[in-house]
Amino acid sequence: MRQVTVPVLTIDGPSGAGKGTVSRLLAKKLGWHYLDSGSIYRSLAIALLKQSVALDDIPAIVEMARAMVLEFECGDDLAVKLNGEDITAQLGLEKTGIAASIIAVLPEVRAVLLQKQQDFKQAPGLVADGRDMGTVVFPDAAYKVFLTASSEKRAERRYKQLKEKGIDANLTGLTKDIEERDRRDRERATAPLSLANGALFIDSSDMTIDAVINQVLGLVQ
Ligand code: C5P
């Protein structure tokens, strides 16, 4: 039987570079599926915080990662259920992102979550957003992008996003959190944030979302 090749577009980059917005819009335009891999790490972090599991208790974290059942609904925003419970409101919290980046350092955790992410690759295509989509999860992806922006711009965008959601935020604190998270994501031994071979590098600091989308569509179409 002839195997159908499912095209994958990977969009990697640091926190707050606009990957989520750009990836969701691209998936919509292309009519492809969408994987927000950060939401998987975030969901696990929520599960652990709920159960007060220590973020260095590797056996307990791995067990929870294996057992958790996630359901995704991709409308204008992403809605997520963890073991049947709607956790959408907690996904975007800073404490969730920080805990996610702490457990994302653990190779045992990444190994368990690998298959859950690869299962998203389904016809007619997939847009996958994260840190290691083009390097580890989908190394054979047809199209790869690395999307970044200056840390000041990324903190400003995060600040606006949180304010719009009615979540209290402080720009200086956010800049510090973003830089700390970047450092952890880039310096970890397993699947660090790095430019995948052949990836198109885009610095969105002074670009509109539309301009970024058009540049990526130029690669895919
Ligand atoms: O992208 P987002 O901010 O939602 O990701 C939360 C955290 O999950 C990141 O800071 C990163 O440490 C981790 N992550 C990862 N690999 C991915 C996606 C997210 O390590 N593919």
mmCIF file of C-alpha atoms and ligand atoms in Angstrom:
data_model
loop_
_atom_site.group_PDB
_atom_site.id
_atom_site.type_symbol
_atom_site.label_atom_id
_atom_site.label_comp_id
_atom_site.label_asym_id
_atom_site.label_seq_id
_atom_site.Cartn_x
_atom_site.Cartn_y
_atom_site.Cartn_z
ATOM 1 C CA MET A 1 0.000 0.000 0.000
ATOM 2 C CA ARG A 2 1.273 3.476 -0.831
ATOM 3 C CA GLN A 3 2.157 5.445 2.286
ATOM 4 C CA VAL A 4 0.668 8.933 2.456
ATOM 5 C CA THR A 5 3.203 11.527 3.610
ATOM 6 C CA VAL A 6 1.726 13.963 6.092
ATOM 7 C CA PRO A 7 3.413 17.386 5.813
ATOM 8 C CA VAL A 8 4.608 18.925 9.078
ATOM 9 C CA LEU A 9 5.506 22.582 9.673
ATOM 10 C CA THR A 10 7.493 23.087 12.881
ATOM 11 C CA ILE A 11 7.632 26.467 14.612
ATOM 12 C CA ASP A 12 10.174 26.604 17.422
ATOM 13 C CA GLY A 13 11.376 29.523 19.463
ATOM 14 C CA PRO A 14 11.567 31.085 22.935
ATOM 15 C CA SER A 15 8.601 32.074 25.137
ATOM 16 C CA GLY A 16 6.520 34.969 23.919
ATOM 17 C CA ALA A 17 7.891 35.094 20.351
ATOM 18 C CA GLY A 18 4.327 34.841 18.991
ATOM 19 C CA LYS A 19 4.551 31.152 18.049
ATOM 20 C CA GLY A 20 1.096 30.326 19.430
ATOM 21 C CA THR A 21 -0.787 33.044 17.550
ATOM 22 C CA VAL A 22 1.150 32.513 14.336
ATOM 23 C CA SER A 23 0.862 28.705 14.473
ATOM 24 C CA ARG A 24 -2.882 28.725 15.163
ATOM 25 C CA LEU A 25 -3.552 31.128 12.286
ATOM 26 C CA LEU A 26 -1.322 29.134 9.946
ATOM 27 C CA ALA A 27 -3.070 25.878 10.866
ATOM 28 C CA LYS A 28 -6.407 27.530 10.120
ATOM 29 C CA LYS A 29 -5.236 28.936 6.770
ATOM 30 C CA LEU A 30 -3.700 25.623 5.703
ATOM 31 C CA GLY A 31 -6.566 23.515 7.098
ATOM 32 C CA TRP A 32 -4.030 21.480 9.098
ATOM 33 C CA HIS A 33 -4.044 20.170 12.678
ATOM 34 C CA TYR A 34 -2.328 22.155 15.406
ATOM 35 C CA LEU A 35 -0.059 20.963 18.204
ATOM 36 C CA ASP A 36 0.734 23.401 21.026
ATOM 37 C CA SER A 37 3.396 21.222 22.656
ATOM 38 C CA GLY A 38 3.916 23.733 25.478
ATOM 39 C CA SER A 39 0.338 23.078 26.583
ATOM 40 C CA ILE A 40 1.236 19.421 27.164
ATOM 41 C CA TYR A 41 4.100 20.412 29.495
ATOM 42 C CA ARG A 42 1.820 23.016 31.084
ATOM 43 C CA SER A 43 -0.983 20.461 31.615
ATOM 44 C CA LEU A 44 1.421 18.106 33.334
ATOM 45 C CA ALA A 45 2.628 20.988 35.512
ATOM 46 C CA ILE A 46 -0.990 21.749 36.509
ATOM 47 C CA ALA A 47 -1.580 18.091 37.379
ATOM 48 C CA LEU A 48 1.533 18.089 39.580
ATOM 49 C CA LEU A 49 0.725 21.386 41.311
ATOM 50 C CA LYS A 50 -2.836 20.155 42.003
ATOM 51 C CA GLN A 51 -1.531 16.998 43.655
ATOM 52 C CA SER A 52 1.337 18.853 45.392
ATOM 53 C CA VAL A 53 3.904 16.584 43.752
ATOM 54 C CA ALA A 54 7.448 17.947 44.211
ATOM 55 C CA LEU A 55 8.911 19.117 40.893
ATOM 56 C CA ASP A 56 12.009 16.963 41.457
ATOM 57 C CA ASP A 57 10.162 13.730 42.325
ATOM 58 C CA ILE A 58 10.993 12.052 39.002
ATOM 59 C CA PRO A 59 9.155 8.704 39.509
ATOM 60 C CA ALA A 60 5.926 10.470 40.571
ATOM 61 C CA ILE A 61 6.172 12.967 37.686
ATOM 62 C CA VAL A 62 6.764 10.215 35.135
ATOM 63 C CA GLU A 63 3.818 8.224 36.481
ATOM 64 C CA MET A 64 1.552 11.257 36.230
ATOM 65 C CA ALA A 65 2.805 12.028 32.706
ATOM 66 C CA ARG A 66 1.967 8.469 31.617
ATOM 67 C CA ALA A 67 -1.457 8.450 33.256
ATOM 68 C CA MET A 68 -2.796 11.880 32.299
ATOM 69 C CA VAL A 69 -5.517 11.995 29.663
ATOM 70 C CA LEU A 70 -5.645 15.241 27.685
ATOM 71 C CA GLU A 71 -8.370 16.480 25.366
ATOM 72 C CA PHE A 72 -7.756 19.504 23.146
ATOM 73 C CA GLU A 73 -10.253 21.741 21.455
ATOM 74 C CA CYS A 74 -8.790 24.278 19.087
ATOM 75 C CA GLY A 75 -11.151 27.227 18.567
ATOM 76 C CA ASP A 76 -9.977 30.864 18.599
ATOM 77 C CA ASP A 77 -8.096 29.883 21.731
ATOM 78 C CA LEU A 78 -6.973 26.466 22.831
ATOM 79 C CA ALA A 79 -9.204 24.715 25.410
ATOM 80 C CA VAL A 80 -7.759 21.769 27.339
ATOM 81 C CA LYS A 81 -9.273 19.119 29.586
ATOM 82 C CA LEU A 82 -7.062 17.179 31.986
ATOM 83 C CA ASN A 83 -8.620 13.875 33.055
ATOM 84 C CA GLY A 84 -12.024 15.333 32.122
ATOM 85 C CA GLU A 85 -11.562 18.638 34.002
ATOM 86 C CA ASP A 86 -11.359 21.936 32.095
ATOM 87 C CA ILE A 87 -7.968 23.496 32.935
ATOM 88 C CA THR A 88 -7.976 26.196 30.223
ATOM 89 C CA ALA A 89 -8.005 29.062 32.742
ATOM 90 C CA GLN A 90 -4.857 27.788 34.481
ATOM 91 C CA LEU A 91 -2.852 27.109 31.326
ATOM 92 C CA GLY A 92 -1.640 30.671 30.771
ATOM 93 C CA LEU A 93 -0.657 31.464 34.359
ATOM 94 C CA GLU A 94 2.994 32.384 34.929
ATOM 95 C CA LYS A 95 3.330 29.827 37.734
ATOM 96 C CA THR A 96 2.171 27.131 35.289
ATOM 97 C CA GLY A 97 4.767 28.194 32.682
ATOM 98 C CA ILE A 98 7.547 28.292 35.255
ATOM 99 C CA ALA A 99 6.672 24.821 36.631
ATOM 100 C CA ALA A 100 6.386 23.501 33.049
ATOM 101 C CA SER A 101 9.880 24.718 32.228
ATOM 102 C CA ILE A 102 11.283 23.106 35.403
ATOM 103 C CA ILE A 103 9.887 19.638 34.605
ATOM 104 C CA ALA A 104 10.708 20.034 30.881
ATOM 105 C CA VAL A 105 14.385 19.740 31.857
ATOM 106 C CA LEU A 106 13.879 16.080 32.842
ATOM 107 C CA PRO A 107 14.760 13.621 30.035
ATOM 108 C CA GLU A 108 12.469 10.950 31.573
ATOM 109 C CA VAL A 109 9.510 13.310 31.262
ATOM 110 C CA ARG A 110 10.371 14.303 27.685
ATOM 111 C CA ALA A 111 10.598 10.642 26.714
ATOM 112 C CA VAL A 112 7.066 9.925 27.997
ATOM 113 C CA LEU A 113 5.612 12.994 26.283
ATOM 114 C CA LEU A 114 7.301 12.312 22.921
ATOM 115 C CA GLN A 115 4.703 9.860 21.588
ATOM 116 C CA LYS A 116 1.792 11.976 22.835
ATOM 117 C CA GLN A 117 3.141 14.785 20.616
ATOM 118 C CA GLN A 118 3.945 12.613 17.598
ATOM 119 C CA ASP A 119 0.348 11.285 17.636
ATOM 120 C CA PHE A 120 -0.801 14.725 16.450
ATOM 121 C CA LYS A 121 0.746 14.087 13.039
ATOM 122 C CA GLN A 122 -2.350 13.300 11.014
ATOM 123 C CA ALA A 123 -3.565 14.071 7.484
ATOM 124 C CA PRO A 124 -3.905 16.532 5.906
ATOM 125 C CA GLY A 125 -0.993 18.122 7.812
ATOM 126 C CA LEU A 126 0.286 19.491 11.109
ATOM 127 C CA VAL A 127 1.582 22.789 12.428
ATOM 128 C CA ALA A 128 3.623 21.998 15.569
ATOM 129 C CA ASP A 129 4.718 24.745 17.949
ATOM 130 C CA GLY A 130 7.309 24.381 20.722
ATOM 131 C CA ARG A 131 11.033 24.284 21.476
ATOM 132 C CA ASP A 132 12.194 20.979 19.968
ATOM 133 C CA MET A 133 9.607 20.323 17.241
ATOM 134 C CA GLY A 134 12.111 20.557 14.363
ATOM 135 C CA THR A 135 15.065 19.057 16.237
ATOM 136 C CA VAL A 136 13.607 16.101 18.190
ATOM 137 C CA VAL A 137 9.863 15.485 17.827
ATOM 138 C CA PHE A 138 9.564 15.906 14.036
ATOM 139 C CA PRO A 139 13.162 15.953 12.733
ATOM 140 C CA ASP A 140 11.939 14.950 9.243
ATOM 141 C CA ALA A 141 9.436 17.818 9.013
ATOM 142 C CA ALA A 142 9.128 19.250 5.510
ATOM 143 C CA TYR A 143 9.105 22.849 6.745
ATOM 144 C CA LYS A 144 10.896 24.324 9.747
ATOM 145 C CA VAL A 145 10.803 27.804 11.229
ATOM 146 C CA PHE A 146 12.609 29.361 14.207
ATOM 147 C CA LEU A 147 10.631 32.358 15.434
ATOM 148 C CA THR A 148 12.170 34.746 17.932
ATOM 149 C CA ALA A 149 12.072 38.368 19.159
ATOM 150 C CA SER A 150 14.033 40.451 21.660
ATOM 151 C CA SER A 151 13.337 39.587 25.311
ATOM 152 C CA GLU A 152 11.953 43.124 25.922
ATOM 153 C CA LYS A 153 9.454 42.762 23.082
ATOM 154 C CA ARG A 154 8.457 39.283 24.247
ATOM 155 C CA ALA A 155 7.872 40.488 27.816
ATOM 156 C CA GLU A 156 5.775 43.404 26.503
ATOM 157 C CA ARG A 157 3.620 41.034 24.447
ATOM 158 C CA ARG A 158 3.143 38.662 27.367
ATOM 159 C CA TYR A 159 2.229 41.631 29.571
ATOM 160 C CA LYS A 160 -0.462 42.737 27.100
ATOM 161 C CA GLN A 161 -1.795 39.180 26.727
ATOM 162 C CA LEU A 162 -2.107 38.701 30.510
ATOM 163 C CA LYS A 163 -3.727 42.114 31.004
ATOM 164 C CA GLU A 164 -6.268 41.336 28.261
ATOM 165 C CA LYS A 165 -7.165 38.163 30.123
ATOM 166 C CA GLY A 166 -7.583 40.191 33.320
ATOM 167 C CA ILE A 167 -4.527 38.555 34.926
ATOM 168 C CA ASP A 168 -2.387 40.837 37.104
ATOM 169 C CA ALA A 169 1.154 41.243 35.746
ATOM 170 C CA ASN A 170 4.316 43.268 36.232
ATOM 171 C CA LEU A 171 6.596 44.032 33.268
ATOM 172 C CA THR A 172 9.898 43.900 35.169
ATOM 173 C CA GLY A 173 8.954 40.583 36.766
ATOM 174 C CA LEU A 174 7.837 39.178 33.411
ATOM 175 C CA THR A 175 11.114 40.169 31.702
ATOM 176 C CA LYS A 176 13.030 38.425 34.481
ATOM 177 C CA ASP A 177 10.817 35.295 34.216
ATOM 178 C CA ILE A 178 11.231 35.187 30.429
ATOM 179 C CA GLU A 179 15.016 35.491 30.606
ATOM 180 C CA GLU A 180 15.195 32.814 33.302
ATOM 181 C CA ARG A 181 12.929 30.487 31.278
ATOM 182 C CA ASP A 182 15.019 31.116 28.128
ATOM 183 C CA ARG A 183 18.164 30.202 30.012
ATOM 184 C CA ARG A 184 16.620 26.937 31.282
ATOM 185 C CA ASP A 185 15.243 26.057 27.827
ATOM 186 C CA ARG A 186 18.535 26.777 26.022
ATOM 187 C CA GLU A 187 20.937 25.268 28.533
ATOM 188 C CA ARG A 188 19.223 21.970 29.374
ATOM 189 C CA ALA A 189 21.051 18.844 28.260
ATOM 190 C CA THR A 190 18.060 17.128 26.618
ATOM 191 C CA ALA A 191 16.317 18.717 23.627
ATOM 192 C CA PRO A 192 17.464 22.291 24.308
ATOM 193 C CA LEU A 193 15.931 25.157 22.384
ATOM 194 C CA SER A 194 18.127 25.495 19.284
ATOM 195 C CA LEU A 195 17.894 26.241 15.583
ATOM 196 C CA ALA A 196 16.947 23.066 13.679
ATOM 197 C CA ASN A 197 18.918 22.191 10.550
ATOM 198 C CA GLY A 198 17.453 23.994 7.568
ATOM 199 C CA ALA A 199 15.048 26.120 9.656
ATOM 200 C CA LEU A 200 13.977 29.538 8.396
ATOM 201 C CA PHE A 201 15.025 32.096 11.052
ATOM 202 C CA ILE A 202 12.534 34.910 11.665
ATOM 203 C CA ASP A 203 13.044 37.762 14.154
ATOM 204 C CA SER A 204 9.541 39.134 14.729
ATOM 205 C CA SER A 205 10.604 42.047 17.006
ATOM 206 C CA ASP A 206 9.530 44.644 14.450
ATOM 207 C CA MET A 207 7.142 42.576 12.342
ATOM 208 C CA THR A 208 3.352 42.323 12.355
ATOM 209 C CA ILE A 209 1.695 38.925 12.737
ATOM 210 C CA ASP A 210 0.518 39.134 9.114
ATOM 211 C CA ALA A 211 4.070 39.737 7.885
ATOM 212 C CA VAL A 212 5.327 36.681 9.798
ATOM 213 C CA ILE A 213 2.472 34.540 8.457
ATOM 214 C CA ASN A 214 3.130 35.619 4.872
ATOM 215 C CA GLN A 215 6.804 34.805 5.193
ATOM 216 C CA VAL A 216 6.022 31.309 6.495
ATOM 217 C CA LEU A 217 3.328 30.721 3.867
ATOM 218 C CA GLY A 218 5.958 31.574 1.243
ATOM 219 C CA LEU A 219 7.940 28.617 2.524
ATOM 220 C CA VAL A 220 5.026 26.175 2.550
ATOM 221 C CA GLN A 221 3.176 27.063 -0.634
HETATM 222 O O1 C5P B 1 5.488 27.321 24.964
HETATM 223 P P1 C5P B 1 5.100 27.405 26.407
HETATM 224 O O2 C5P B 1 5.525 28.675 27.075
HETATM 225 O O3 C5P B 1 3.672 27.097 26.614
HETATM 226 O O4 C5P B 1 5.911 26.214 27.117
HETATM 227 C C1 C5P B 1 6.004 26.109 28.519
HETATM 228 C C2 C5P B 1 7.345 25.461 28.859
HETATM 229 O O5 C5P B 1 7.323 24.092 28.407
HETATM 230 C C3 C5P B 1 8.553 26.099 28.157
HETATM 231 O O6 C5P B 1 9.137 27.144 28.898
HETATM 232 C C4 C5P B 1 9.499 24.946 27.979
HETATM 233 O O7 C5P B 1 10.341 24.814 29.100
HETATM 234 C C5 C5P B 1 8.600 23.720 27.916
HETATM 235 N N1 C5P B 1 8.492 23.217 26.561
HETATM 236 C C6 C5P B 1 9.468 22.361 26.110
HETATM 237 N N2 C5P B 1 9.389 21.802 24.875
HETATM 238 C C7 C5P B 1 8.374 22.098 24.072
HETATM 239 C C8 C5P B 1 7.366 23.006 24.487
HETATM 240 C C9 C5P B 1 7.460 23.565 25.747
HETATM 241 O O8 C5P B 1 10.426 22.090 26.826
HETATM 242 N N3 C5P B 1 8.308 21.528 22.876
#
